[in-house]
Coordinates of C-alpha atoms and ligand atoms in Angstrom, one line a residue:
X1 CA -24.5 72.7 67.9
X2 CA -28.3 72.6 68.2
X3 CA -29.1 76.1 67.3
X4 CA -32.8 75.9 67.6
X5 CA -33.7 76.5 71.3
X6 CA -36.4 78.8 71.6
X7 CA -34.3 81.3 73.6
X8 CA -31.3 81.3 71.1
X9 CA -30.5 85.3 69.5
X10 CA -30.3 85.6 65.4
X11 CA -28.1 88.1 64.8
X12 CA -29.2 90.1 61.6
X13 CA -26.9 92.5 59.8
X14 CA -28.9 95.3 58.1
X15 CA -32.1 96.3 59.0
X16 CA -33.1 97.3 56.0
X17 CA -35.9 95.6 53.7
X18 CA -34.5 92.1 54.1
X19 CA -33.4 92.3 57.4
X20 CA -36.3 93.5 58.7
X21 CA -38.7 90.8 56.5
X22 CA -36.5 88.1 58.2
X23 CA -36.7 89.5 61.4
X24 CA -40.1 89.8 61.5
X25 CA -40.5 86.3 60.3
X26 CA -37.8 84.7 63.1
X27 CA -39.5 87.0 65.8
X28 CA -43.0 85.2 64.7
X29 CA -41.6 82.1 65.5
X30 CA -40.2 82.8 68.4
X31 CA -36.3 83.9 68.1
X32 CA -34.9 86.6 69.8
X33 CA -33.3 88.5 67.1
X34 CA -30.8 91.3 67.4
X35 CA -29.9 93.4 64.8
X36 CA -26.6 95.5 64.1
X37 CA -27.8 98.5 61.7
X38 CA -25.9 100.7 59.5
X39 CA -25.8 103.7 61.0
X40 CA -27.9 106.2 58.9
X41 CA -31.7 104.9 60.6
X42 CA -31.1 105.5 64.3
X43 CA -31.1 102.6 66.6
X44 CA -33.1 104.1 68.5
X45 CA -35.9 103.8 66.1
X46 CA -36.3 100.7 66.0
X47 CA -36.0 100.2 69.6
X48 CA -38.8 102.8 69.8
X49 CA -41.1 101.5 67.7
X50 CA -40.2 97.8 66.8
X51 CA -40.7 96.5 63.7
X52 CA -44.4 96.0 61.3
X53 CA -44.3 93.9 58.8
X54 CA -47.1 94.0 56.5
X55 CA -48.0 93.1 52.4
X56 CA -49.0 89.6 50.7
X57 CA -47.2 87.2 53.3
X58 CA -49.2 88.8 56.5
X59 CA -49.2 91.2 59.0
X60 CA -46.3 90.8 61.8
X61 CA -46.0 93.5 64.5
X62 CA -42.6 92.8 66.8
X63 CA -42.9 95.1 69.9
X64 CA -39.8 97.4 70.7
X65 CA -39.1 95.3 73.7
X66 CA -38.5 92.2 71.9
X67 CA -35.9 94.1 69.3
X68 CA -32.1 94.1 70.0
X69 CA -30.0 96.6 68.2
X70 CA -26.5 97.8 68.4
X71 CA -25.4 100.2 66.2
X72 CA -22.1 98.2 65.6
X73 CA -20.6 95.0 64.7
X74 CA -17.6 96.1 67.6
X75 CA -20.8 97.2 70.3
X76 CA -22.1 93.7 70.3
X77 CA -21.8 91.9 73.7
X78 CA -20.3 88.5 73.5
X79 CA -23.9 86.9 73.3
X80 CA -24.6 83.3 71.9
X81 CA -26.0 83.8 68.3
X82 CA -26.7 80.5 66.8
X83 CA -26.4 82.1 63.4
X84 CA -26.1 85.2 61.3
X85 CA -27.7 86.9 58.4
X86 CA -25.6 89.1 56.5
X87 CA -29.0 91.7 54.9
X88 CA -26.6 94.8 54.0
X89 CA -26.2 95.3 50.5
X90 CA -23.1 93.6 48.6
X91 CA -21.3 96.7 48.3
X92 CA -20.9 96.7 52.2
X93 CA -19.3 93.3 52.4
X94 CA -15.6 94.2 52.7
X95 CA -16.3 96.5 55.5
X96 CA -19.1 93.9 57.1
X97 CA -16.1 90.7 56.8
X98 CA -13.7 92.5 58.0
X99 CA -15.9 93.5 61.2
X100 CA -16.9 90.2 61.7
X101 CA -13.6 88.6 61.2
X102 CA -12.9 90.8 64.4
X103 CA -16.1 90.0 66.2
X104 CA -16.3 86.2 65.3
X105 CA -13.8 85.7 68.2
X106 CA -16.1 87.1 71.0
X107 CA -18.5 84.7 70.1
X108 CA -19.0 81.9 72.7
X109 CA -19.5 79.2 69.8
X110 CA -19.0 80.1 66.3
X111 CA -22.3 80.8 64.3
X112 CA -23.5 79.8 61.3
X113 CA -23.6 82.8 59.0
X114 CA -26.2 82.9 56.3
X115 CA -25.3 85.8 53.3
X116 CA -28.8 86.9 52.0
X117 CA -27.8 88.8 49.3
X118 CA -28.0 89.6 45.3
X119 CA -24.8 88.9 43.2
X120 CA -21.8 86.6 42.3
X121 CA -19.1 85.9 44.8
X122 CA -20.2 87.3 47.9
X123 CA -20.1 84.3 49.8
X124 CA -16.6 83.8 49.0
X125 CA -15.7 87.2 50.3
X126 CA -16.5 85.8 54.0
X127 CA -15.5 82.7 53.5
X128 CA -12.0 84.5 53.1
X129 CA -13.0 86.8 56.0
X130 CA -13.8 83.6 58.4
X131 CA -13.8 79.7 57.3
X132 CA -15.5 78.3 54.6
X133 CA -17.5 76.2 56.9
X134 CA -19.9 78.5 58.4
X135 CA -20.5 80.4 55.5
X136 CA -24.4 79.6 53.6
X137 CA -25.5 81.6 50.6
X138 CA -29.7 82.6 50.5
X139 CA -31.2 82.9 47.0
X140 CA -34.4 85.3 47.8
X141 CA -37.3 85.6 44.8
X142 CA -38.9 88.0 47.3
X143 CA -39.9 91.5 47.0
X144 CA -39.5 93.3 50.0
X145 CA -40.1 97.1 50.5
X146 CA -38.6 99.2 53.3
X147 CA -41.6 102.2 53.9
X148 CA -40.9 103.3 56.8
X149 CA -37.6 103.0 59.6
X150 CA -39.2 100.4 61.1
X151 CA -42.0 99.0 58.8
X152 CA -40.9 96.6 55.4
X153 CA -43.7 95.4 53.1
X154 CA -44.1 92.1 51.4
X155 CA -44.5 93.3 47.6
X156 CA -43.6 90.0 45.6
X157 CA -43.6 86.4 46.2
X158 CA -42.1 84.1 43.6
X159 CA -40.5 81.0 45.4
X160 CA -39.7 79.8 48.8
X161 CA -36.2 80.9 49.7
X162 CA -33.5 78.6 49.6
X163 CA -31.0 78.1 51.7
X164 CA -27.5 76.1 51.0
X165 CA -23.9 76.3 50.8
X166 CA -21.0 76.9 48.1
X167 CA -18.4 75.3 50.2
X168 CA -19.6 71.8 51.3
X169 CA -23.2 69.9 51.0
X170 CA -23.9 70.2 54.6
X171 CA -27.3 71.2 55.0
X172 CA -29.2 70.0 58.1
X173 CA -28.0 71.9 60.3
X174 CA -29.8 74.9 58.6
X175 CA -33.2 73.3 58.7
X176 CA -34.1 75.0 61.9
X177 CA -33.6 78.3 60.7
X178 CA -35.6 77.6 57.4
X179 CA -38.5 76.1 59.9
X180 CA -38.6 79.2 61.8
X181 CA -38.7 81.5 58.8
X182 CA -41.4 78.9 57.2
X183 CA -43.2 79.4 60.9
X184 CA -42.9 83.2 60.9
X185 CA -44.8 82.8 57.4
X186 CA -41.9 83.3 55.4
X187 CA -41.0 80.4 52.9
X188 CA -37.7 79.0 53.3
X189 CA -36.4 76.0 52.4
X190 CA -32.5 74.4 52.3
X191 CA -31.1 73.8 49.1
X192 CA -28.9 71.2 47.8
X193 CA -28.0 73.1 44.4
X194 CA -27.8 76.7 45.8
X195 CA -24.9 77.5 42.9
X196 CA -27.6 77.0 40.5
X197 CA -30.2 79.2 42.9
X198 CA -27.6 81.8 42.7
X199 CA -27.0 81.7 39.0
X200 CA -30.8 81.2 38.3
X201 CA -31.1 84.8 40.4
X202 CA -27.6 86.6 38.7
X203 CA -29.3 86.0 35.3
X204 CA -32.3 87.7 36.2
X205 CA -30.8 90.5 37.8
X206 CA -28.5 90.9 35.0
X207 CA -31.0 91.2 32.3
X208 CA -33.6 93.2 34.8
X209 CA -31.3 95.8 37.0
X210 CA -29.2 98.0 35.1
X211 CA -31.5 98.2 31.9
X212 CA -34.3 99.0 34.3
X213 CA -32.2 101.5 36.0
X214 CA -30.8 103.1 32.3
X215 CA -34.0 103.1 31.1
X216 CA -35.9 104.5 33.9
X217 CA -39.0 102.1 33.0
X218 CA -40.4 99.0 35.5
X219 CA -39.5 95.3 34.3
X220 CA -42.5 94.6 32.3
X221 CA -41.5 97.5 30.0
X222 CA -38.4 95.6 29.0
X223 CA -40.4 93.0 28.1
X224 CA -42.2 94.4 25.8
X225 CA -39.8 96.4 23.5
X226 CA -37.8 94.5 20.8
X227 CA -34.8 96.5 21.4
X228 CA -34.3 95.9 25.4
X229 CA -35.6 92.1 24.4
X230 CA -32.4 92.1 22.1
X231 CA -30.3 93.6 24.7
X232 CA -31.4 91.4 27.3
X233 CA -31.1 88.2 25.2
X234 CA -28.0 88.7 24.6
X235 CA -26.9 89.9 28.4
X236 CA -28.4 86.5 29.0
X237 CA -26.0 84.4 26.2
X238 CA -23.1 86.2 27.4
X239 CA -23.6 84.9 30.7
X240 CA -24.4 81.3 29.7
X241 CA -21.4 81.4 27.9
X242 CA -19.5 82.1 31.0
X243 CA -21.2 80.3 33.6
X244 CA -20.7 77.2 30.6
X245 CA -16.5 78.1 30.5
X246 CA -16.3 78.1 34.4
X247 CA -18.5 74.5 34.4
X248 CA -20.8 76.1 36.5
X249 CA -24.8 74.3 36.4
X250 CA -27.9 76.3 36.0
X251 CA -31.1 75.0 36.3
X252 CA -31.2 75.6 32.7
X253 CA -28.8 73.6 29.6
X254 CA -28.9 76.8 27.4
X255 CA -29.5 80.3 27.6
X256 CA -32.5 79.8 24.9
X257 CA -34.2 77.1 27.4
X258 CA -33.9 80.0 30.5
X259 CA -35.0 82.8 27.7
X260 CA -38.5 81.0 27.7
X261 CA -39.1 80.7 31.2
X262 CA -37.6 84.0 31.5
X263 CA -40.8 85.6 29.6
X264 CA -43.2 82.4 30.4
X265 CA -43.0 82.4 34.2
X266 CA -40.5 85.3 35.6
X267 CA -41.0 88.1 34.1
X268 CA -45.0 88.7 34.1
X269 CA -45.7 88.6 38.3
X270 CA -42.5 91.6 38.7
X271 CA -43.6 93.5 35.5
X272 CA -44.8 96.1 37.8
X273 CA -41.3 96.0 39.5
X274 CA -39.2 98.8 39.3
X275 CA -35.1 97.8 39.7
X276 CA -33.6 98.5 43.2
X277 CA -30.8 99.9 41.1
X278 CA -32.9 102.6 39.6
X279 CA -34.0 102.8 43.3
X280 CA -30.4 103.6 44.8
X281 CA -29.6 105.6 41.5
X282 CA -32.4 107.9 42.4
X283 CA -31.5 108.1 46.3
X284 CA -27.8 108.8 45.0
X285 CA -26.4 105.4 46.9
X286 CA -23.9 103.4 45.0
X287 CA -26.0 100.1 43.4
X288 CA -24.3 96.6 43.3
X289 CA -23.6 96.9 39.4
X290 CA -20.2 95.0 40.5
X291 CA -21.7 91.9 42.2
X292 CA -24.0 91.8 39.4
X293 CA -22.8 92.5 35.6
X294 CA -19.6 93.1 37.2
X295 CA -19.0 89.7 38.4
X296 CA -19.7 88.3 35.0
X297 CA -17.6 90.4 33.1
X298 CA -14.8 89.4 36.3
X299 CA -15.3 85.9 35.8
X300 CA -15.4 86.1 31.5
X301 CA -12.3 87.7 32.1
X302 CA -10.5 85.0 34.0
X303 CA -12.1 82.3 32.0
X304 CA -11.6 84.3 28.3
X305 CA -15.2 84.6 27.6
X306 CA -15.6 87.8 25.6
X307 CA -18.7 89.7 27.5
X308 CA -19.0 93.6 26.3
X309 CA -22.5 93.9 27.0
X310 CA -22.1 93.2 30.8
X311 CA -19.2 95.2 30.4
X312 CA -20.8 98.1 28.4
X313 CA -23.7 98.2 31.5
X314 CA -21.1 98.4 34.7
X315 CA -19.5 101.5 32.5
X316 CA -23.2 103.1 32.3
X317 CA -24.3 102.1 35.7
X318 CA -21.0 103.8 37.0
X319 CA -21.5 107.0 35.1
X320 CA -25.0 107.2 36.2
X321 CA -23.7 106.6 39.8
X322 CA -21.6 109.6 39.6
X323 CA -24.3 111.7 37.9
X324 CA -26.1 111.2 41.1
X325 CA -24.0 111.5 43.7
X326 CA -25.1 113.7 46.6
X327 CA -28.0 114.3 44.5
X328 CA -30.3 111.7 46.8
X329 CA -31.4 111.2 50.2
X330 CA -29.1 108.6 50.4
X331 CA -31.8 106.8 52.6
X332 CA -32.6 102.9 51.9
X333 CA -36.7 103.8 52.3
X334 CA -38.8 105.1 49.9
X335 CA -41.3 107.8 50.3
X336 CA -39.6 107.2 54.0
X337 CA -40.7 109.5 56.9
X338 CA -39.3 108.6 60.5
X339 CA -42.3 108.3 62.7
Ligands
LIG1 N1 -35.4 94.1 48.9 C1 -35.6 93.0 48.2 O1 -36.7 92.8 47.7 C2 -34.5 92.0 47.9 C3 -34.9 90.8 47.4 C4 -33.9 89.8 47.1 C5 -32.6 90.1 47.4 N2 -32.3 91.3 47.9 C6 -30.8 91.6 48.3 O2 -30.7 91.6 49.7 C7 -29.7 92.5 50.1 C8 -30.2 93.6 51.0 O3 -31.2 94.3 50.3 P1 -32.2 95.3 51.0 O4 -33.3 95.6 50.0 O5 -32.6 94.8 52.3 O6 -31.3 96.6 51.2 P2 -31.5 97.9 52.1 O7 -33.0 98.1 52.3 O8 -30.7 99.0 51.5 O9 -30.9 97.4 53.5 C9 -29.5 97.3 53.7 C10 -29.3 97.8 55.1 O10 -27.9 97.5 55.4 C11 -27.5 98.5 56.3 N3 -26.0 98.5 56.3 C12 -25.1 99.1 55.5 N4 -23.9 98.9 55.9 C13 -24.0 98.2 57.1 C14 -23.0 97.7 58.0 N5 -21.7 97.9 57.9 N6 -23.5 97.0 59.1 C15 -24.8 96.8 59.3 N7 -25.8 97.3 58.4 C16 -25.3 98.0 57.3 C17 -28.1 99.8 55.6 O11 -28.1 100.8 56.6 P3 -28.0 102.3 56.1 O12 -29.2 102.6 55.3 O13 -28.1 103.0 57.5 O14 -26.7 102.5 55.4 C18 -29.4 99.3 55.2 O15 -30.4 99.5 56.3 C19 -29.1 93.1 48.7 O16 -28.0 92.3 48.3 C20 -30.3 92.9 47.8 O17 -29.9 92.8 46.4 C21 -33.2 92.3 48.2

């Protein structure tokens, strides 16, 4: 499988911040990208008005012609897609794998399909769903903001993404997605160690997201009081403690050694950040608590690792989640006004 002629379709799953970033990005470089949304932003407003990408990483405007969208996984036409991006959030992926498991045979030639998402273990849920093989796992340091339907902002930009997978070392055959990303002005790269990527960006989402979210303050406010400091320090030992039963590598041989770095390198470019958790609490949308803190306290479970702080913060993100139910818009924009 080549996978990199020009005329070759992405198919993107979720046109929300991600999916539209990527788009945006694989449209730049000349993809044809087609994207199956979620139902609550109309198709048709995308094919309307395209897609604008603007914020630190440039200004991308894909006209309405060159967009693709069906509104469902089963409305898709037996096109060739060379690969797929999976850009809903975790707490879609039973419904997405079980779709696709349906869809994967109308494909003309299997895809490669790339799961661009937060959390622990949701590659493995479409590896079940399809075959291991084809499954690759992003890890994305990369803010993106939805504004508008059809219009995602660049806020953050730590690393280059990168791009690997959890169920064999093959990697070069996702080099010309990475180079079209790269070319769309969106660094990618492929990754050998993408378990440690993965881990690297649990552990921060551990100690960031639901404290953010409970305590209704942006990152940078953890930071600087002792008591979320504590709390966060110890989120993070719990998870090294875990990650350390299961034999799983970090980039990182203690949970000291990734505290340092933690306050040194990551923290102080997303202290302005505020969690997309407290983000979803507010629009009354269910967060991914349970790929996050959930996974760890899943996995200390299986492995007898005692972890009642990760524990302790699914139970409060859950109870927050009910507080706020129907209370939202339920939209995945902010300050969002279809044009
Ligand atoms: N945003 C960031 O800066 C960032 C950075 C790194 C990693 N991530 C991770 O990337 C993932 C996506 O985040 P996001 O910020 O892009 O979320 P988002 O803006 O909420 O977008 C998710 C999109 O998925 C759609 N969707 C839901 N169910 C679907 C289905 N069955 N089929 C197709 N589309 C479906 C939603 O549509 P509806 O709104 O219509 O339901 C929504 O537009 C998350 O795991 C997140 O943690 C995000």
């Amino acid at each position: 499988m080549t996978g990199n002629t020009p005329a070759s379709r992405i198919l993107i799953l979720g046109a929300g911040a991600v999916g539209l970033a990527l788009g945006s990005g694989l449209h730049a470089a000349g993809r044809r990208i087609h994207f199956v949304t979620g139902g609550r932003v109309p198709a048709h407003t995308i094919t309307t008005h395209g897609i604008q990408r603007v914020g630190i990483l440039g200004e991308v405007r894909v006209p309405p012609e060159a967009v693709e969208v069906s509104p469902r996984l089963a409305d898709l036409g037996d096109f060739d897609f060379d690969s797929v991006l999976v850009c809903t959030k975790s707490t879609a992926n039973p419904e997405v794998a079980r779709d696709l498991a349906t869809a994967w045979g109308k494909f003309p030639r299997p895809p490669r399909l790339v799961v661009c998402q937060n959390g622990w273990g949701n590659a493995e849920t479409y590896a079940e769903a399809l075959d291991p093989q084809y499954v690759a796992s992003a890890s994305i340091l990369t803010g993106f903001r939805r504004n508008r339907a059809h219009e995602v902002e660049v806020t953050v930009h730590a690393r280059a993404i990168q791009i690997g997978r959890l169920f064999s070392r093959k990697i070069e055959d996702l080099e010309p997605l990475c180079a079209a990303l790269c070319a769309g002005g969106i660094p990618c790269e492929t990754s050998t160690t993408i378990e440690a990527d993965l881990g690297a960006k649990l552990l921060y989402n551990c100690l960031l997201n639901p404290l953010g979210a409970l305590a209704n303050v942006p990152y940078g406010r953890l930071g600087e009081s002792p008591p979320t400091r504590a709390l966060m320090e110890a989120v993070a030992r719990e998870i090294f403690n875990v990650l350390d039963a299961g034999g799983l590598q970090t980039h990182w041989p203690s949970a000291e050694s990734y505290l340092e770095v933690f306050y040194r390198d990551l923290l102080p470019p997303t202290a302005g950040h505020e969690s997309s958790m407290l983000q979803d609490l507010r629009a009354g949308r269910p967060t991914e608590i349970d790929a996050l803190s959930g996974a760890v306290t899943r996995l200390g479970r299986k492995l007898g690792v005692a972890t009642p702080l990760n524990a302790a913060l699914v139970e409060l993100i859950h109870a927050a989640e009910q507080a706020r139910q129907g209370t939202g818009t339920g939209s995945s924009t902010r300050g969002f006004s279809d044009p």
